[in-house]
Short mmCIF file of C-alpha atoms in Angstrom, two decimals:
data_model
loop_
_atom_site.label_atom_id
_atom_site.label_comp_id
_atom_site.label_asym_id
_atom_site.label_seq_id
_atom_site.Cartn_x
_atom_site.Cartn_y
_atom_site.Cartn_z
CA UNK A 1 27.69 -5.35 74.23
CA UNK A 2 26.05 -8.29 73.15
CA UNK A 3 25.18 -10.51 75.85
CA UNK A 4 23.57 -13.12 74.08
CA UNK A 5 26.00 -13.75 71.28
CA UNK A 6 29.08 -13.43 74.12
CA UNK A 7 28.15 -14.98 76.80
CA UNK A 8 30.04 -12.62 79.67
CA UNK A 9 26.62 -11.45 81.45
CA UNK A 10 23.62 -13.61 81.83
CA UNK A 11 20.60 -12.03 81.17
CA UNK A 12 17.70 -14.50 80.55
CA UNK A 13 14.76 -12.54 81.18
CA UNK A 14 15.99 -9.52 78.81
CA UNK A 15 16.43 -12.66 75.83
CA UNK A 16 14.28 -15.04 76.66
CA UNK A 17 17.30 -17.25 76.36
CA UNK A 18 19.46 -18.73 79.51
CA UNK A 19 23.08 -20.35 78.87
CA UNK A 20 24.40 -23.96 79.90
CA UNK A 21 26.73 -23.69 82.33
CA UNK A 22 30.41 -24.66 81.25
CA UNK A 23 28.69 -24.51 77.48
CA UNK A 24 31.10 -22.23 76.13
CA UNK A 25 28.06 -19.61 75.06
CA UNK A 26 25.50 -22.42 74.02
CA UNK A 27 21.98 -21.49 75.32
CA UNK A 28 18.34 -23.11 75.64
CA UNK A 29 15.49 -20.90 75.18
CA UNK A 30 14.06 -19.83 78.28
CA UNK A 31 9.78 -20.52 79.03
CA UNK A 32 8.77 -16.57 80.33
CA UNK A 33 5.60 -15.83 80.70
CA UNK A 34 4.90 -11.97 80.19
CA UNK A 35 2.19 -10.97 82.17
CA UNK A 36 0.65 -8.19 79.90
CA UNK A 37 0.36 -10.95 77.38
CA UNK A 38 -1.22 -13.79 79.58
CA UNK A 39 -4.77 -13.54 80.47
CA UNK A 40 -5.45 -16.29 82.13
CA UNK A 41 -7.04 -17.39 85.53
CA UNK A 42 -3.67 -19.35 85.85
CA UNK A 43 -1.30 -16.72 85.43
CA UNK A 44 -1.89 -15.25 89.29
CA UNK A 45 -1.62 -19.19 90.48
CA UNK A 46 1.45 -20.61 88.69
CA UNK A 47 2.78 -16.78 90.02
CA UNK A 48 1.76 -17.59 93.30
CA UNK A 49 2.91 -21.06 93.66
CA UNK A 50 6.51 -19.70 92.12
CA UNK A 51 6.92 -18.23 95.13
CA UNK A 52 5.42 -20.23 97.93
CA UNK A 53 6.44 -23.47 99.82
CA UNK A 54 4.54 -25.85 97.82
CA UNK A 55 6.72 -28.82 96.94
CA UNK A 56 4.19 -30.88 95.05
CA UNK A 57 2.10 -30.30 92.05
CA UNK A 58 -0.28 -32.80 90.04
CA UNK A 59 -3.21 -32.46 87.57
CA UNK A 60 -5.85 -34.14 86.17
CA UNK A 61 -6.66 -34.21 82.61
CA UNK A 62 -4.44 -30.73 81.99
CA UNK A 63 -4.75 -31.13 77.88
CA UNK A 64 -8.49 -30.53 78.39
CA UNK A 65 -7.65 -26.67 80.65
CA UNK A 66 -4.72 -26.00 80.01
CA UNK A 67 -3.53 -23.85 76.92
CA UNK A 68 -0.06 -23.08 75.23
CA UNK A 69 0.40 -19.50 77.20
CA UNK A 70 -0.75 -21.59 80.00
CA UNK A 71 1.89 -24.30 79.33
CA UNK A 72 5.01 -21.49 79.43
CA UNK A 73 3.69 -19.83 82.69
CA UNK A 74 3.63 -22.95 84.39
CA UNK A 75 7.16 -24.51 82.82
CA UNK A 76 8.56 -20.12 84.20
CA UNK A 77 6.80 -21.28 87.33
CA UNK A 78 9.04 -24.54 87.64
CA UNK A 79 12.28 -22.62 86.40
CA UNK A 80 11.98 -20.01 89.71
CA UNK A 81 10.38 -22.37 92.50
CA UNK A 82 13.09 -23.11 94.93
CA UNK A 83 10.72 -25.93 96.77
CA UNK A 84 8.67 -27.59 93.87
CA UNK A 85 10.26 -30.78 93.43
CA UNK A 86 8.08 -33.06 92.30
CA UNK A 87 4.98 -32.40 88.76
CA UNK A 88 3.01 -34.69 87.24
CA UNK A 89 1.69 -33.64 84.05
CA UNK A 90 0.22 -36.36 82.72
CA UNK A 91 -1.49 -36.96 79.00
CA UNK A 92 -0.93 -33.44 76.96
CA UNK A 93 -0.90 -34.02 73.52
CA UNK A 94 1.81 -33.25 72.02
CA UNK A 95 6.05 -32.69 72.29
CA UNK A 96 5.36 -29.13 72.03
CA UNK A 97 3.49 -28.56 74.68
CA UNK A 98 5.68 -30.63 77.15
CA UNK A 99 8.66 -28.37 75.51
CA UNK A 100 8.51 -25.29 78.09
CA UNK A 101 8.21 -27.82 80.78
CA UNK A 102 11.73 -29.88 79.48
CA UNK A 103 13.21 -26.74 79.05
CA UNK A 104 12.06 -25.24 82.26
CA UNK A 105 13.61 -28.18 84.17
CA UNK A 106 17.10 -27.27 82.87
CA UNK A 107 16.96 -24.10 84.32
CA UNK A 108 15.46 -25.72 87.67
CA UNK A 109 17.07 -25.89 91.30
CA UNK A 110 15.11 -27.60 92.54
CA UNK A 111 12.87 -29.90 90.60
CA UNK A 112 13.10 -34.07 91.66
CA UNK A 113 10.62 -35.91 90.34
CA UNK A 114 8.91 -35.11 86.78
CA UNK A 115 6.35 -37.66 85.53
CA UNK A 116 4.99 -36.76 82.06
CA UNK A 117 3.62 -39.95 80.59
CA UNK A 118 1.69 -39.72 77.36
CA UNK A 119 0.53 -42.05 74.74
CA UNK A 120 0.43 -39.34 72.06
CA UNK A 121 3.31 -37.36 72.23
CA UNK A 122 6.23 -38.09 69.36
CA UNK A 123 9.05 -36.73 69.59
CA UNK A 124 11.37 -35.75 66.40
CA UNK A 125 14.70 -35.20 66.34
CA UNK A 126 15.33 -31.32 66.91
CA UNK A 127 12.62 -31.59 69.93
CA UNK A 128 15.08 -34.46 71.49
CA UNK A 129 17.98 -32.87 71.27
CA UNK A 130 16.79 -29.72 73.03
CA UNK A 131 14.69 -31.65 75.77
CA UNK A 132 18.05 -33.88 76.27
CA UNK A 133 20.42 -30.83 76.56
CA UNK A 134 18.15 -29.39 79.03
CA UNK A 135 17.67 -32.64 81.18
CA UNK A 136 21.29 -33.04 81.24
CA UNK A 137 22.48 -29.80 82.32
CA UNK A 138 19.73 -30.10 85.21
CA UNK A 139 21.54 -31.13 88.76
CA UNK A 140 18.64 -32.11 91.26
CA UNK A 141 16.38 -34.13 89.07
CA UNK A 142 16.48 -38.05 90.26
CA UNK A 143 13.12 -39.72 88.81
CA UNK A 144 12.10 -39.38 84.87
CA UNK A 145 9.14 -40.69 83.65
CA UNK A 146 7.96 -40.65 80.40
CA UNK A 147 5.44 -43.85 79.90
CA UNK A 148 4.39 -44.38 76.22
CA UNK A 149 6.25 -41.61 74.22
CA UNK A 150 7.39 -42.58 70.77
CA UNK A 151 10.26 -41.12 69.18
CA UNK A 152 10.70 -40.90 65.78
CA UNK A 153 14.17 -40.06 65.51
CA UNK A 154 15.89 -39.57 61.92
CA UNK A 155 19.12 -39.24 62.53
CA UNK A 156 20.45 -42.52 64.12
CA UNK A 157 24.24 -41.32 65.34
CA UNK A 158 23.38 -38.35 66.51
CA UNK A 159 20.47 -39.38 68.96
CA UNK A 160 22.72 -42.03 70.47
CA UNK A 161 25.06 -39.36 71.03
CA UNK A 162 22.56 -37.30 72.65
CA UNK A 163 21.13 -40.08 74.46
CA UNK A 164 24.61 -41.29 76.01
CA UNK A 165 25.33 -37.72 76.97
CA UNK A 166 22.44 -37.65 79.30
CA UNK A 167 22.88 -40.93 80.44
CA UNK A 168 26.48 -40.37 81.25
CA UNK A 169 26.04 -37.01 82.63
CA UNK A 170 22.56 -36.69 83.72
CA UNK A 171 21.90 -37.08 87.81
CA UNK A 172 18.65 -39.70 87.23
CA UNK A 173 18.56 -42.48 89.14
CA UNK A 174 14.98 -43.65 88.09
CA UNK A 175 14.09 -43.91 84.53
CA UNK A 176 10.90 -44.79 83.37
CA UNK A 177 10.39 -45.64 79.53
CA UNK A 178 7.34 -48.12 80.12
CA UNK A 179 5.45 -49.19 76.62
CA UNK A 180 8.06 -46.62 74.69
CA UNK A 181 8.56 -46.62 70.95
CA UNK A 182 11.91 -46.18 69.46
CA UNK A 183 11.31 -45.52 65.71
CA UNK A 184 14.37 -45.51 64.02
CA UNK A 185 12.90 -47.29 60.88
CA UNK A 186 13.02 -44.58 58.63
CA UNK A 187 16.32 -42.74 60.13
CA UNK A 188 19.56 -41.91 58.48
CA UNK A 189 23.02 -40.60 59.34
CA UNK A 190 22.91 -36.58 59.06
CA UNK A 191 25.12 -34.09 59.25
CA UNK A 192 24.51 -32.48 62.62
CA UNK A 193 23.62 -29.13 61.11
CA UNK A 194 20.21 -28.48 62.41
CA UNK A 195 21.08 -26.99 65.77
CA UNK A 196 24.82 -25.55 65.96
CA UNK A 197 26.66 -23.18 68.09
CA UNK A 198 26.34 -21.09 69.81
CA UNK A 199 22.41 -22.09 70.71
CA UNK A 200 22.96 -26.02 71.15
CA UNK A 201 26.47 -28.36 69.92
CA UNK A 202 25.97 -32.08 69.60
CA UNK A 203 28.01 -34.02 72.54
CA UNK A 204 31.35 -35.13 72.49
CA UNK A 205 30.51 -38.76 72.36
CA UNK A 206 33.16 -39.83 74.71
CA UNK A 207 32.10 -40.53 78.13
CA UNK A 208 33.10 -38.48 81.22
CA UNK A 209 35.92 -41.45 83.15
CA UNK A 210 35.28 -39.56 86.64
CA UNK A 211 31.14 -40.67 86.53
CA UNK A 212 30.50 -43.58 88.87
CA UNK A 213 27.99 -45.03 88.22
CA UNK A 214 26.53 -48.32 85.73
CA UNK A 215 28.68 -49.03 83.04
CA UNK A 216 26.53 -50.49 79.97
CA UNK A 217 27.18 -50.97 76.39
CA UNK A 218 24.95 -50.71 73.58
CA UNK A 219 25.91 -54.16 72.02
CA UNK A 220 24.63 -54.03 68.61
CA UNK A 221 24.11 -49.90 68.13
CA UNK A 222 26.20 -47.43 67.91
CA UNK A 223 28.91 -49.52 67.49
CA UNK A 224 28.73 -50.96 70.98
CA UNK A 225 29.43 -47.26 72.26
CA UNK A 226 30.16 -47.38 75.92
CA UNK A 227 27.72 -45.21 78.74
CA UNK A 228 28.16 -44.34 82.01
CA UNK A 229 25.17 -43.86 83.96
CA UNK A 230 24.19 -42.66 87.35
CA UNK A 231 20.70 -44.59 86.89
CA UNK A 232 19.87 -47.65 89.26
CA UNK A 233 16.24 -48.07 88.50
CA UNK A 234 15.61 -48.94 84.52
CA UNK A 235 11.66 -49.54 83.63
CA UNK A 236 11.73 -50.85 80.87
CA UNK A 237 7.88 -52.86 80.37
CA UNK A 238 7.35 -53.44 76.24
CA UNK A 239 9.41 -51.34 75.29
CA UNK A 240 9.87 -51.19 70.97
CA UNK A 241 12.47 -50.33 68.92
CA UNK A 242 11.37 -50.33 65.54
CA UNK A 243 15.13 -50.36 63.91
CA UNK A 244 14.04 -51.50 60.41
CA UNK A 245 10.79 -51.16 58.24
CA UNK A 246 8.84 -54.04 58.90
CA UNK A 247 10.61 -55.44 62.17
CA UNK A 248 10.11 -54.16 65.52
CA UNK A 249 12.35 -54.96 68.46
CA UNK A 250 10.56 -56.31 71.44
CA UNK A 251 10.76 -58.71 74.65
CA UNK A 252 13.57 -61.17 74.03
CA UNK A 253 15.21 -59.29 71.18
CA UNK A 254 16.06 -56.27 73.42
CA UNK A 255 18.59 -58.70 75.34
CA UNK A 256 21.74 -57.43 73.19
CA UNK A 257 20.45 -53.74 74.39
CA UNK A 258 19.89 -54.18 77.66
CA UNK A 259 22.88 -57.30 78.83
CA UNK A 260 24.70 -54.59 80.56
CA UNK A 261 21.88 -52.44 82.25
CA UNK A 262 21.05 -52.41 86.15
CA UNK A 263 19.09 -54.90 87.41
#
């Protein structure tokens, strides 16, 4: 039988896939680290901390020590630690090598607080739609931070869908999107055909009426679509929107965005 394509029997390690739960057979890939193909010094201590105590975990400067294979053994160590609740990995370079820690936190029980600034990373469409999925499917995260990002998203519709999905499903109560850059200049209206069934579906875009929580609209995008969210603390410090080519979004002219949000 075909586990993978079925979805009776979860087998993640066998796959290197795990499913969403309740997602009908939709699945994330799955950050393993195979120790016959790691040699690295922190292979043994992203094993080790896996399965200690340790709740906390930060590092300094990790783009400069820290490789790819390095990158999935620590986002395998966050999937199976049942204390680590709080990383900061700050400054890596690029979406792709935050990706096995976004996806890792889907799979996480016990993960709180994830701080990932950057001033470098940009993320694309497919790369936001998988880091959203995972985000949202994740139950004990409560503080986000992701401090100058830029995403350069394409497709318009479809990343407010996303974007409302997490928001309206998501447990966060502390976002942090300080000196962000929403690129949208250059986006159009696609045909959501890049990642379909069974490994991701775009969202339903209709919000879930049982969430309590902030109710916001998006006056002015989306067609003013309505979001529930679960999030009390918005930071929100310069952030962009670049909507058109040529005009970019800023202070004052994010007040049709942001009426609604928490104080």
């Amino acid at each position: 039988m075909d586990h993978l394509n079925t979805g009776t029997k979860l087998l993640p390690v066998s796959r290197g896939y795990y499913f969403i739960p309740g997602g009908k057979g939709q699945r994330l890939p799955l950050p393993l680290c195979i120790s016959g193909q790691h040699k690295s010094v922190f292979h043994d201590l992203f094993c080790s901390i896996a399965n200690s105590p340790l709740q906390s975990l930060t590092f300094l400067y990790p783009s400069l020590y820290l490789s790819v294979g390095d990158l999935v053994c620590l986002g395998d160590c966050v999937r199976r630690s049942k204390h680590l609740t709080r990383l900061k990995l700050p400054n890596l370079k690029s979406i792709e090598s935050y990706m096995p820690i976004l996806l890792a936190v889907g799979g996480s029980n016990a993960i709180q607080t994830l701080r990932i600034d950057s001033n470098t990373v940009s993320v694309w469409d497919k790369a936001f739609q998988l880091a959203v999925t995972s985000l949202r499917h994740n139950s004990t995260l409560r503080t986000l931070s992701l401090a100058h990002w830029t995403f350069d998203l394409q497709d318009k519709h479809l990343a407010t869908l996303y974007l409302q999905d997490l928001l309206t499903h998501s447990k966060l109560t502390d976002l942090n999107l300080t000196q962000c850059t929403f690129d949208l200049s250059n986006g159009v209206t696609m045909a959501p055909t890049l990642l379909l069934p069974p490994l991701l579906a775009p969202p339903h875009p209709q919000a879930s009426p049982q969430h309590h929580g902030t109710h916001w609209g998006a006056a002015g995008g989306a067609g003013g679509a309505k979001m529930y969210t679960g999030v009390k603390i918005f930071k929100l410090s310069d952030l962009r929107f670049k909507e058109f080519p040529g005009f970019l979004r800023k202070g004052y002219l994010l007040m049709p965005y942001l009426r609604n949000f928490p104080k």
